[in-house]
Coordinates of C-alpha atoms in Angstrom, one line a residue:
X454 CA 41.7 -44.8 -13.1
X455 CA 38.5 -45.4 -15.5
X456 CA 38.1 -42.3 -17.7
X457 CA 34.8 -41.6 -18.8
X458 CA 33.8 -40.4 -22.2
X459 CA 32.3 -36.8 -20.9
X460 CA 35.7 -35.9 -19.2
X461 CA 38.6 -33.9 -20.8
X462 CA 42.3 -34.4 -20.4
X463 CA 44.3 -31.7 -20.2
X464 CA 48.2 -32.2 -19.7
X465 CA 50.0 -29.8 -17.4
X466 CA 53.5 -30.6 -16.3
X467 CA 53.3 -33.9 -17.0
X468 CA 50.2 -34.6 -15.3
X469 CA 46.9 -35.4 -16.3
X470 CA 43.8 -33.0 -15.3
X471 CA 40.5 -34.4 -15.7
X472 CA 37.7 -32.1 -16.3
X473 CA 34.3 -33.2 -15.8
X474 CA 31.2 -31.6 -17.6
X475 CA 28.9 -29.1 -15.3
X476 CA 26.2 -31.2 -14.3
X477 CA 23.1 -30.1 -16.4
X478 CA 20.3 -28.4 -14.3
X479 CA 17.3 -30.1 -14.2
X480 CA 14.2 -28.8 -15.6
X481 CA 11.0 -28.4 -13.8
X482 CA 7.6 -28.2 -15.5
X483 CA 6.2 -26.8 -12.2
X484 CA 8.6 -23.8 -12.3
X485 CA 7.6 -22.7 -15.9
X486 CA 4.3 -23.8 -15.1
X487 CA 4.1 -20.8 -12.0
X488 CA 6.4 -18.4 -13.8
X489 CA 3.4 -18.4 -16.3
X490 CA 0.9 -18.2 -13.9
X491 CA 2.4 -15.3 -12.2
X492 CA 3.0 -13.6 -15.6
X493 CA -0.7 -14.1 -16.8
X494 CA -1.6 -12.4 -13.4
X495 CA 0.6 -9.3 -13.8
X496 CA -0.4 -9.0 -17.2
X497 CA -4.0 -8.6 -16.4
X498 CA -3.5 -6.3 -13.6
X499 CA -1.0 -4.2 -16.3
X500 CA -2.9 -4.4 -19.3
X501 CA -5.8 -1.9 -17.9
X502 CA -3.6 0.8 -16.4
X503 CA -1.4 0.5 -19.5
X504 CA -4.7 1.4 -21.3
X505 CA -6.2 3.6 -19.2
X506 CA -2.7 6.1 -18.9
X507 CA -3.4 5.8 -23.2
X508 CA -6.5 6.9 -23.6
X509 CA -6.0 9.8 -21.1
X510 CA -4.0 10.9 -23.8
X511 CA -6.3 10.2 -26.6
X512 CA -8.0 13.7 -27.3
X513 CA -9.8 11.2 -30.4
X514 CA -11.7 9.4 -27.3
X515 CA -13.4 12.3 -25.8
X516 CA -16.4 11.1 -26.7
X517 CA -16.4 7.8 -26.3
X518 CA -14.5 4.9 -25.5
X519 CA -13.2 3.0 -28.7
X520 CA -13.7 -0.6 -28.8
X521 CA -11.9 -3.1 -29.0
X522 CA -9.5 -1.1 -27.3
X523 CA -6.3 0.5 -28.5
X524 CA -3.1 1.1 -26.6
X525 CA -1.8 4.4 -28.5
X526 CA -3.8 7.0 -28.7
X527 CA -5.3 8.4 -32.0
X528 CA -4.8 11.8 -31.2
X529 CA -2.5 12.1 -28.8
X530 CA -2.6 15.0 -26.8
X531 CA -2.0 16.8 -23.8
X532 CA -5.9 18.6 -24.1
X533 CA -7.8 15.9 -21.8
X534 CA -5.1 16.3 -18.3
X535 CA -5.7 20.6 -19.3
X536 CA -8.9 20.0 -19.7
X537 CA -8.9 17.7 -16.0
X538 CA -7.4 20.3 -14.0
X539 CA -9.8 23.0 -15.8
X540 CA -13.2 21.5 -14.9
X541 CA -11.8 19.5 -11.4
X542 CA -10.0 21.8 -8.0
X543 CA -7.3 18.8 -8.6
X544 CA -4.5 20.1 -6.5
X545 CA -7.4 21.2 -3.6
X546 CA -8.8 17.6 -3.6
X547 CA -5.5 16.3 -3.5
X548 CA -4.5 18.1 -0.5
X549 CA -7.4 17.7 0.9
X550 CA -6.6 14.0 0.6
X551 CA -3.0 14.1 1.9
X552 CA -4.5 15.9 5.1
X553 CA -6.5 13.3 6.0
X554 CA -4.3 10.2 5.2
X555 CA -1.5 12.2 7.3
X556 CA -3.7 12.4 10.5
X557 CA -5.1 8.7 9.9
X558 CA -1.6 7.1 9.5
X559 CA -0.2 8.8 12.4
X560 CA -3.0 8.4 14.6
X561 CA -3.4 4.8 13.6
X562 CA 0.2 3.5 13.5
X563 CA 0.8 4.9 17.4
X564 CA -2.4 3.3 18.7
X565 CA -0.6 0.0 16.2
X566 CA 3.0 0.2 17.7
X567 CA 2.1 1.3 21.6
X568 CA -0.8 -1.8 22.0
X569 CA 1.2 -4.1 19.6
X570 CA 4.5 -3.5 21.8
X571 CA 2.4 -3.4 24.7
X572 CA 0.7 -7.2 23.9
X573 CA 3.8 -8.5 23.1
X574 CA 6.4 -7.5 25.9
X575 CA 4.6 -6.0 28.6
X576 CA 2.9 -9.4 29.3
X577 CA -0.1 -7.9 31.1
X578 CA -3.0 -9.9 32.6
X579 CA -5.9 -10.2 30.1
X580 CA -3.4 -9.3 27.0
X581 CA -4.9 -11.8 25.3
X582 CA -8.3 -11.3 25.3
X583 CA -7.7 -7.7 24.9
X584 CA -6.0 -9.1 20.9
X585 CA -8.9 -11.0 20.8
X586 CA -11.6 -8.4 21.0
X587 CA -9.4 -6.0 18.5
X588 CA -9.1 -9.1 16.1
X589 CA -12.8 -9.5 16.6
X590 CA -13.9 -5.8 15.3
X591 CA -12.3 -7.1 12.0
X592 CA -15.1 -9.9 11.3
X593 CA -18.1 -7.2 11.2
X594 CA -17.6 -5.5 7.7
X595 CA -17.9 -1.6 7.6
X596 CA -20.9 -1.4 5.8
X597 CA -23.0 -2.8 8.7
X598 CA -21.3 -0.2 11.1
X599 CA -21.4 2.9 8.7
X600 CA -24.5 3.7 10.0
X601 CA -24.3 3.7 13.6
X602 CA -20.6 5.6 12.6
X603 CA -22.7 8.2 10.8
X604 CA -25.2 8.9 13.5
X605 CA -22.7 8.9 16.4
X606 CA -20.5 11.9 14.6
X607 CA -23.8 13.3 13.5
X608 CA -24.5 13.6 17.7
X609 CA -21.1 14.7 17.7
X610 CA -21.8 17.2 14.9
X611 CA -18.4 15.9 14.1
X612 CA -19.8 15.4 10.3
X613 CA -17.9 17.5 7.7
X614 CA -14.5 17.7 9.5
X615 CA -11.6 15.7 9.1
X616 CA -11.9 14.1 13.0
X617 CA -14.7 11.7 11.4
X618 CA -11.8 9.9 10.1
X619 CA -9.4 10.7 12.7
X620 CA -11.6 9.5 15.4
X621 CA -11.9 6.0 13.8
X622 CA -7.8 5.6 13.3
X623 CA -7.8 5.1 16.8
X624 CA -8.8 1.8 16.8
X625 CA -6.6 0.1 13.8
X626 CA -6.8 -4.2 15.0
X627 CA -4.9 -5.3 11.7
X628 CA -2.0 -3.0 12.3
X629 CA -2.3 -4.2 16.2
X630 CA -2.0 -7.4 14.8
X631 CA 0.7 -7.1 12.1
X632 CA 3.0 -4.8 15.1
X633 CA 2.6 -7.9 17.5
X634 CA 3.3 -10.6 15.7
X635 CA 6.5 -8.2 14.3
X636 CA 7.5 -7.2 17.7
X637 CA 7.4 -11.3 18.9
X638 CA 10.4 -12.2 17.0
X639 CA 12.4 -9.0 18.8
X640 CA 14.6 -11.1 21.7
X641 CA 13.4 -9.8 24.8
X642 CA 17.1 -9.9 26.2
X643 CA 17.1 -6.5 25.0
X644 CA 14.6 -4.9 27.2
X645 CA 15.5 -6.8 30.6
X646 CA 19.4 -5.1 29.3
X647 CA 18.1 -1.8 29.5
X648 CA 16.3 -2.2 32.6
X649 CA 18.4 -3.6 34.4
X650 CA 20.7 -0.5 33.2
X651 CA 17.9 1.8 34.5
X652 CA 15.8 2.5 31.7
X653 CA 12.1 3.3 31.9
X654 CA 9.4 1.5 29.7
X655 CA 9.1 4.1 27.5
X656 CA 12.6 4.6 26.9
X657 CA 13.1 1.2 25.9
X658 CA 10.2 1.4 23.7
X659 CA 11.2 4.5 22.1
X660 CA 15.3 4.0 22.0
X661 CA 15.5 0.2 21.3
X662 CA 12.3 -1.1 19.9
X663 CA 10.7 1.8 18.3
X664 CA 14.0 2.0 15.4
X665 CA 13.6 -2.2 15.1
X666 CA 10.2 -1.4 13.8
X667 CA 10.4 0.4 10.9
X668 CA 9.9 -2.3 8.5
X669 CA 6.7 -3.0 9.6
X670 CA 5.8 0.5 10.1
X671 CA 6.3 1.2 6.4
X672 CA 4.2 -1.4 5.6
X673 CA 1.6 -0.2 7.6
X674 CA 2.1 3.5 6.4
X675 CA 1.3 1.7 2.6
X676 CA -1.3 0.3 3.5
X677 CA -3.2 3.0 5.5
X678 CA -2.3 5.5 2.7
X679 CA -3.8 3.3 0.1
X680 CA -6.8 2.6 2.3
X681 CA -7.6 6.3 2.8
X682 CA -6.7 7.8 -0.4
X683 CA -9.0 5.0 -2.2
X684 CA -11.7 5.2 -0.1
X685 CA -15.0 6.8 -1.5
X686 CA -18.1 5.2 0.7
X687 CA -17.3 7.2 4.3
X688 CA -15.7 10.3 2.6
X689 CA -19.2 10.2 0.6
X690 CA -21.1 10.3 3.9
X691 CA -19.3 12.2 6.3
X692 CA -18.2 15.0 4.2
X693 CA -20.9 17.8 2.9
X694 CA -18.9 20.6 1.9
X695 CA -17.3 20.5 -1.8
X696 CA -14.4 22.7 -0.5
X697 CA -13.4 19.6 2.0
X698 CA -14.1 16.8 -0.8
X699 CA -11.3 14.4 -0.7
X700 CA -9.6 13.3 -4.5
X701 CA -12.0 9.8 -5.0
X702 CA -15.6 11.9 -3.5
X703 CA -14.1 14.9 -5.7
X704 CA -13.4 12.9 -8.8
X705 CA -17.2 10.6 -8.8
X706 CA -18.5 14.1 -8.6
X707 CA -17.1 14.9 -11.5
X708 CA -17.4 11.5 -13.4
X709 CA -21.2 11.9 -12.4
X710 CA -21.7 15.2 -14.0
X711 CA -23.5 14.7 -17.3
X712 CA -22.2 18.2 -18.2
X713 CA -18.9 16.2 -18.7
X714 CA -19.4 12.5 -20.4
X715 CA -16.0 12.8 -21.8
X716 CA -14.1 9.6 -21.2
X717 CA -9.9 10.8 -21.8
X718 CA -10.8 13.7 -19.4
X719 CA -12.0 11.4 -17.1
X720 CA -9.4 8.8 -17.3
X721 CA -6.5 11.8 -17.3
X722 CA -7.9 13.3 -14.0
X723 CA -7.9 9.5 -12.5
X724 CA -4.3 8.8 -13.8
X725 CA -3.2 12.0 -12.2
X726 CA -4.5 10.9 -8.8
X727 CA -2.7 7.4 -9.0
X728 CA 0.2 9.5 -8.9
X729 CA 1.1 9.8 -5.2
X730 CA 0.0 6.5 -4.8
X731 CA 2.4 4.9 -7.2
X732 CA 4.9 7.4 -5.6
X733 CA 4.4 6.3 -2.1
X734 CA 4.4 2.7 -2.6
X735 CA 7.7 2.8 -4.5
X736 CA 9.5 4.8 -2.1
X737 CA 8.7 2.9 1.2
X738 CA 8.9 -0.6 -1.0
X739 CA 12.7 0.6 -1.2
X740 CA 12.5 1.7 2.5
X741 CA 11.6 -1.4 4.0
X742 CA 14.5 -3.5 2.1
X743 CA 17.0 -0.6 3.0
X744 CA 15.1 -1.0 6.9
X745 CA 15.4 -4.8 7.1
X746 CA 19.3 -4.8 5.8
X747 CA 20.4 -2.3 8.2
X748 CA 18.3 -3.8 11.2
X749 CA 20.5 -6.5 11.0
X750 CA 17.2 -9.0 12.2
X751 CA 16.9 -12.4 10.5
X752 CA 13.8 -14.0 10.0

């Protein structure tokens, strides 16, 4: 037997061991080359609400923003979120908020699920041009339909309630889309089993399919909640009534008021309302790993 130099003997019982050297791991410049690239990327996405949750606490930048800017505050104080909830109904515009991204997300993710599940195992005649028409709504952007939106709840003197943006949940195409294509990979052994053991279509629905889809039904529930707390254009136009001002409408109202050109006051109110948000996202991020381990589907 040829030895080579990069093997050890070892003698054990009178017999020789070799031991041959781990095999070095290759280096890729591609790998670094992405790592870096994605850690540039989260760095400027960081680097902003890094700043902005320190100057909130910067009582020295109530009158204006230093520059270049500095990531500990000079005065750091507790004076600008006091003086936020002071000057701006926080908690009311917050609830305010919550109320209408509870109605939208649960209005929005049955029409999702029931036409999504629908489309993809009920295998109905025209199933397909009924996608297509729902995909089609998402190519006209919302600023070319605000207006026709506006003047159809104004008719329906539906303007200054909440059901301006329940209404509009009805039709949600994306989550059509994203519940579909979820629901596709679901064998459909299951639901000719429960048929065939005498269950109704709703029962299968709601007993089999229904707990498969919670992964993607979290994902939805982030992204509806994000879309309807952010949002600022509609809320702007539908709502009249400061009592029924939603956190984003309340908080330009208040960023707008030249009575108040104090920037940590500002930037305290906003990091207070990023709260939930932040909230939300990590506890269904979790939710949706715990949801595809204990589903027990592999994609």
């Amino acid at each position: 037997m040829k030895i080579v130099p990069d093997q050890i003997h070892q003698k054990h019982s009178g017999r020789l061991i070799l031991k041959e050297k781990a095999p070095k791991k290759k280096i890729r410049f591609g790998g670094h080359l992405l790592t870096g690239i994605l850690f540039l990327g989260s760095l400027i996405m960081i680097v902003p609400f890094i700043w902005m949750v320190t100057t909130s606490f910067d009582w020295g930048a109530r009158l204006n923003i230093p520059f270049p800017p500095r990531f500990w505050p000079e005065e750091a104080s507790l004076l600008p979120y006091e003086a936020a909830f002071t000057n701006v109904p926080m908690i009311k515009y917050m609830i305010n908020s919550l109320i209408v991204a509870i109605g939208v997300i649960l209005i929005s993710l049955m029409s999702a699920i029931f036409s999504g599940y629908a489309i993809s195992k009920l295998k109905f005649k025209g199933a397909g041009i009924i996608m297509v028409l729902a995909l089609s709504t998402m190519m006209i952007p919302f600023e070319m339909t605000m207006i026709p939106q506006y003047l159809l709840f104004d008719k329906l003197q539906l303007l200054d309630t909440y059901w301006a943006f329940y209404l509009p949940a009805l039709n949600y195409a994306f989550g059509t889309f994203l519940a579909k294509a979820f629901i596709d990979q679901l064998p459909g052994s299951l639901r000719e089993a429960a048929i065939i053991d005498g269950a109704n279509e709703f029962t299968v629905f709601l007993r089999i399919y229904l707990p498969l889809c919670i992964p993607i039904l979290a994902t939805m529930v982030i992204l509806q909640f994000l879309g309807v707390w952010n949002d600022l254009l509609w809320p702007l136009l539908a709502l009249k009534s400061p009592d029924k001002y939603t956190i984003q409408l309340g908080l330009a109202m208040f960023t707008y008021n030249k009575d108040i050109p104090l920037p940590s006051i500002i930037l305290a109110a906003t990091s207070v309302s990023l709260v939930p948000i932040v909230a939300v996202y990590l506890f269904l991020q979790k939710y949706i790993v715990e949801s595809i381990a204990l589903s027990g589907i592999k994609q």
